C-alpha positions as a printed Julia matrix, in Angstrom:
294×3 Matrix{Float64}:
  36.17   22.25  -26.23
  36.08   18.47  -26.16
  36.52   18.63  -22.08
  33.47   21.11  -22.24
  30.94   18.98  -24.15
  32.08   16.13  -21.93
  31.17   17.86  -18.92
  27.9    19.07  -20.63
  26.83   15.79  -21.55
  27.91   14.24  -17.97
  25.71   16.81  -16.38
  22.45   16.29  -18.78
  23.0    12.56  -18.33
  22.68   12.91  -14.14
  19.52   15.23  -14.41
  17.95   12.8   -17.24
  18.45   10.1   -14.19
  17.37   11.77  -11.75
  14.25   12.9   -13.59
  13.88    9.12  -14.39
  13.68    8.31  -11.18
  11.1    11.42   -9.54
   9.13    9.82  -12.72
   9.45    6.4   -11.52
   8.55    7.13   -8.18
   5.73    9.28   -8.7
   4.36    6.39  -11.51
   4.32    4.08   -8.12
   2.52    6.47   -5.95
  -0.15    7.09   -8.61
  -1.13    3.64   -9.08
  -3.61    3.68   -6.42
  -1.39    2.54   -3.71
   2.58    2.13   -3.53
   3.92   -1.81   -4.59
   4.74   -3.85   -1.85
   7.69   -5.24   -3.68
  11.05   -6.0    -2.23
  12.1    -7.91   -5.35
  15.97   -7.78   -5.59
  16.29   -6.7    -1.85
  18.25   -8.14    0.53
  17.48   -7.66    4.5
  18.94   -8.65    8.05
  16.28   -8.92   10.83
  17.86   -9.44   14.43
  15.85  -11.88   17.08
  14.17  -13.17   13.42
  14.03  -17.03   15.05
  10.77  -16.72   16.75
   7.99  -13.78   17.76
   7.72  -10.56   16.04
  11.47  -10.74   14.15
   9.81  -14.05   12.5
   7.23  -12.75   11.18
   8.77   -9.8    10.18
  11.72  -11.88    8.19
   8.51  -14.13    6.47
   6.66  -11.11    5.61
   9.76   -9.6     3.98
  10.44  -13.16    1.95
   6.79  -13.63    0.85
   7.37   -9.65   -0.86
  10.0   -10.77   -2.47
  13.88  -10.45   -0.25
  16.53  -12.88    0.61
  16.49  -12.81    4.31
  19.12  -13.25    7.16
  17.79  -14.45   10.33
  19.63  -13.28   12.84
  19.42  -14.76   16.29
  21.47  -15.86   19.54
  20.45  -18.93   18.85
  21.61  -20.51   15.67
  19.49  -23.86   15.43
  16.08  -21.78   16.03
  17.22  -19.65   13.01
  18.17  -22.39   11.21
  14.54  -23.75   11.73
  12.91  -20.28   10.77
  15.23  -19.87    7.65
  14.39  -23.5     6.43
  10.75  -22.37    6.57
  11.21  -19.35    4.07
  13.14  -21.96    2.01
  10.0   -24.65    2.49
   7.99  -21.89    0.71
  10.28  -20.98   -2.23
  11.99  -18.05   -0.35
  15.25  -17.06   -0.11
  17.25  -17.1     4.25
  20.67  -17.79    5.42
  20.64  -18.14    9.4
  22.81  -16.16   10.85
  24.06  -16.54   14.52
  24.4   -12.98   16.23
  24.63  -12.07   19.55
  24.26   -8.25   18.86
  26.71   -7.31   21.81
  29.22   -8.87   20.37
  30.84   -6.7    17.75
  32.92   -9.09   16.2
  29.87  -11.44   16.16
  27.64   -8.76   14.16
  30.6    -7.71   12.13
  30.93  -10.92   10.84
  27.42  -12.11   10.81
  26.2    -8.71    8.96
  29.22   -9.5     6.21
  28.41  -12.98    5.59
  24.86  -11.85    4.84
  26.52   -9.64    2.29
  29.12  -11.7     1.07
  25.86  -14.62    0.09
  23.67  -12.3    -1.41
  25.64   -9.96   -3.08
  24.28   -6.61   -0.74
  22.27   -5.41    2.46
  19.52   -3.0     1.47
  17.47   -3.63    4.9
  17.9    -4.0     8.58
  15.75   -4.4    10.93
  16.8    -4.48   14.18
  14.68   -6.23   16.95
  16.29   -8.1    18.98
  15.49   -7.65   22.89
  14.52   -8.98   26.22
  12.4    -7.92   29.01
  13.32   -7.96   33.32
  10.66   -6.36   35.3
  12.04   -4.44   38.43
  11.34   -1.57   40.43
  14.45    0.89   40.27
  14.82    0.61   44.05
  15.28   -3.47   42.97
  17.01   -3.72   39.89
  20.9    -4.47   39.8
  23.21   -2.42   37.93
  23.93   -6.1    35.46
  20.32   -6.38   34.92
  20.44   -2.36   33.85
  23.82   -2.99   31.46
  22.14   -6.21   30.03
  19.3    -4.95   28.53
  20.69   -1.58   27.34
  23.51   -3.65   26.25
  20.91   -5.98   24.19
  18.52   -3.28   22.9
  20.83   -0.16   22.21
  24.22   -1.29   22.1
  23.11   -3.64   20.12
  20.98   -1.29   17.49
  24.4     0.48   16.96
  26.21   -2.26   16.31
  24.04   -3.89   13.88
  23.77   -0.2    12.35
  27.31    0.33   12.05
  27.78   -3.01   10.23
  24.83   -2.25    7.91
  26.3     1.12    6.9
  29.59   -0.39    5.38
  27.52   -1.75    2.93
  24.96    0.69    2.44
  27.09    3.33    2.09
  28.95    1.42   -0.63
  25.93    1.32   -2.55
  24.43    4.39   -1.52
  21.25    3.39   -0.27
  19.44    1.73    2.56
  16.72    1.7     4.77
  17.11    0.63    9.07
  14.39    0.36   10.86
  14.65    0.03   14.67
  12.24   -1.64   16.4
  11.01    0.92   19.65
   7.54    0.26   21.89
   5.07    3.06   23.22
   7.58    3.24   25.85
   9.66    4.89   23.41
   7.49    7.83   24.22
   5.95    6.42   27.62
   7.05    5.01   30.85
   5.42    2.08   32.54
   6.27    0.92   36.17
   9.23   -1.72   36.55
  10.8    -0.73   32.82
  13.63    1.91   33.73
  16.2     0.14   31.59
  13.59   -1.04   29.0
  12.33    2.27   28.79
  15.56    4.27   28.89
  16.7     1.77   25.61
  13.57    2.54   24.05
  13.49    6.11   24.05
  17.57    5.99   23.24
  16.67    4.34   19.84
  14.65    7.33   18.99
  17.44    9.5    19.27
  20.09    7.16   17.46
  16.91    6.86   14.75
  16.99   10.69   14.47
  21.25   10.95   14.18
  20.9     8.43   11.86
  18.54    9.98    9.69
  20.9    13.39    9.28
  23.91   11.15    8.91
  22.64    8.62    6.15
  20.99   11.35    4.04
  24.27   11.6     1.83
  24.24    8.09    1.33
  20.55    7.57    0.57
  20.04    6.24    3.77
  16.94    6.13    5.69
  15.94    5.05    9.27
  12.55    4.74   11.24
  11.61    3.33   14.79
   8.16    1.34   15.06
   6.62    1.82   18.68
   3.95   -1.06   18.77
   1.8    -1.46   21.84
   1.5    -4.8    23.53
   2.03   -7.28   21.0
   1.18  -10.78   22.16
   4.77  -12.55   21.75
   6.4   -15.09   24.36
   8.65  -11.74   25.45
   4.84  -10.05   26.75
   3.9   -13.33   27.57
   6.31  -13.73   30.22
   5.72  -10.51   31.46
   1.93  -11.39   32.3
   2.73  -13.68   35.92
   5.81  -11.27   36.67
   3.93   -8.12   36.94
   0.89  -10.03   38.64
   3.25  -11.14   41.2
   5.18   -7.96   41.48
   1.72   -6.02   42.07
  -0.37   -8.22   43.66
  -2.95   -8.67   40.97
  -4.45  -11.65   38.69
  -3.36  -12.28   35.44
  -6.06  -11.37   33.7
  -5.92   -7.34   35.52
  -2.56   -7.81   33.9
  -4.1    -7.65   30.8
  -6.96   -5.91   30.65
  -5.74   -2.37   33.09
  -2.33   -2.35   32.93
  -1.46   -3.42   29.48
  -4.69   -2.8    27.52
  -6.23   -0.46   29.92
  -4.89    2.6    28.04
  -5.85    1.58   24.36
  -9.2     2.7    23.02
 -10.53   -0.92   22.45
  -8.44   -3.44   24.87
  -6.95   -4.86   21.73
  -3.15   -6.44   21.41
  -0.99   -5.37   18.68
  -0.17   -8.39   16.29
   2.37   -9.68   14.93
   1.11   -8.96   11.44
  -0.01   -5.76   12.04
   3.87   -4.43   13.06
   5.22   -7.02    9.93
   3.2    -5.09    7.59
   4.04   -1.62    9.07
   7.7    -3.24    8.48
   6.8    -3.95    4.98
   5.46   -1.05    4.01
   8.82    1.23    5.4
  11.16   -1.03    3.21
   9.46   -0.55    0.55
   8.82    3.22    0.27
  10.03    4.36   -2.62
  11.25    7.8    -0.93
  13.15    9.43    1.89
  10.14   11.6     3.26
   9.69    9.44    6.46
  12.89    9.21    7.64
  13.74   10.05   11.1
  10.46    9.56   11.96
   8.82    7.17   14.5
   5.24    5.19   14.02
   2.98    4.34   16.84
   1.26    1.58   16.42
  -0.97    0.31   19.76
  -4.45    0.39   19.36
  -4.79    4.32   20.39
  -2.48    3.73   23.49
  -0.35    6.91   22.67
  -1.22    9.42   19.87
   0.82   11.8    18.77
């Protein structure tokens, strides 16, 4: 009889918290808009020394997270993390090349180990060669799939020893247009980018036991020095000024000849990490000025 009451009281007590929590969550969604809090949260962002990852990893500190900034080169995210201090944030710099399991492995756990958890990841770390597939060489092709998707599952497979553990978590993969597009000169970029979609999607049936969640953002041209030096390559690969760069080849196809910022993707960032719910997961967001809609 004892065993039975027990057991009764065990099973009242895990609907009583899970009712807590639909009521929680449903409390944040009617208050006008959901928080942008990511009080108590602890995130790695990958390339976070400079560009987009930056801003992302400041974004994420300013709502609230301790940050690792994860980069290839360790006195750049030394620098960035020392800003987030500067401003009363919390960031460990963490030096990661993300092909290099043992690197990520140990960078991811050291993250861990200082803060207690890993509740985000971010992964963003990438490069850019320009080459026509009739041009490109096979170590050009294996470095930047090596880079952007190798490199996603490694940093995702070091995330989700810790997630799992606490049974919740939220990666975000960071894809381009050209995760559902293909530009001239971009076979491996391209290939990468539209491979993250599908890892994304795995990911999202996999991690649904542990509360785990996982989204790609696809951002248009976003000004950063990785677009930046793509402006004089493709003018000299087609022939063309810099400024046709610009305005018919990169902006040509958006419905105001606008770049994506920085911000803009940060916030989109923001908001992912801090939905309160599972209801976007395995799901991708566009986000270049009308360039793709789907």
């Amino acid at each position: 009889m004892c065993a039975f009451f027990c057991l009764f009281n065990l099973q009242r007590f895990a609907y009583n918290s899970r009712l807590c929590e639909q009521t929680l969550r449903s409390s944040q969604m009617a208050n006008g808009f959901l928080s942008q809090d990511l009080n108590g949260k602890v995130a790695l962002v990958t390339g976070a020394a400079s560009g987009l990852g930056k801003d992302i990893a400041q974004t994420y500190a300013r709502a609230g997270a301790a940050v690792g900034i994860a980069d290839i080169n360790p006195a750049a995210a030394e620098a960035a993390a020392e800003e987030i201090r500067a401003e009363g944030g919390r960031a460990m710099a963490v030096a990661m090349d993300v092909t290099d399991e043992a690197a990520v492995q140990a960078g991811t756990d050291s993250l861990a180990e200082a803060f207690g958890r890993l509740d985000i990841l971010v992964s963003n770390a990438g490069i850019q060669i320009i080459n026509p597939i009739d041009k490109l060489s096979l170590a050009d092709w294996k470095k930047m799939l090596a880079i952007h998707l190798d490199g996603a599952f490694l940093t995702t497979q070091a995330a989700l020893k810790h997630m799992y553990a606490q049974n919740s978590g939220t990666v975000i993969y960071m894809g381009s247009v050209h995760s559902h597009e293909a530009s001239l000169y971009k076979a491996p970029y391209v290939t990468a980018k539209h491979g993250l979609l599908g890892l994304c999607r795995v990911l999202a049936k996999e991690g649904a036991a542990h509360q785990v969640r996982s989204h790609v953002i696809c951002p248009g041209f976003v000004k950063t020095p990785l677009v930046e030096k793509q402006i004089p390559e493709q003018a000299k690969e087609k022939g063309i000024t810099e400024e046709e760069v610009v305005k018919n080849i990169m902006l040509g196809q958006t419905v105001d000849g606008e770049f994506t910022t920085t911000q803009d993707i940060a916030q989109l960032a923001l908001f992912l990490a801090a939905f309160p719910t599972n209801v976007f997961t395995g799901q991708s967001f566009l986000a270049g000025h009308g360039w793709h809609m789907k």
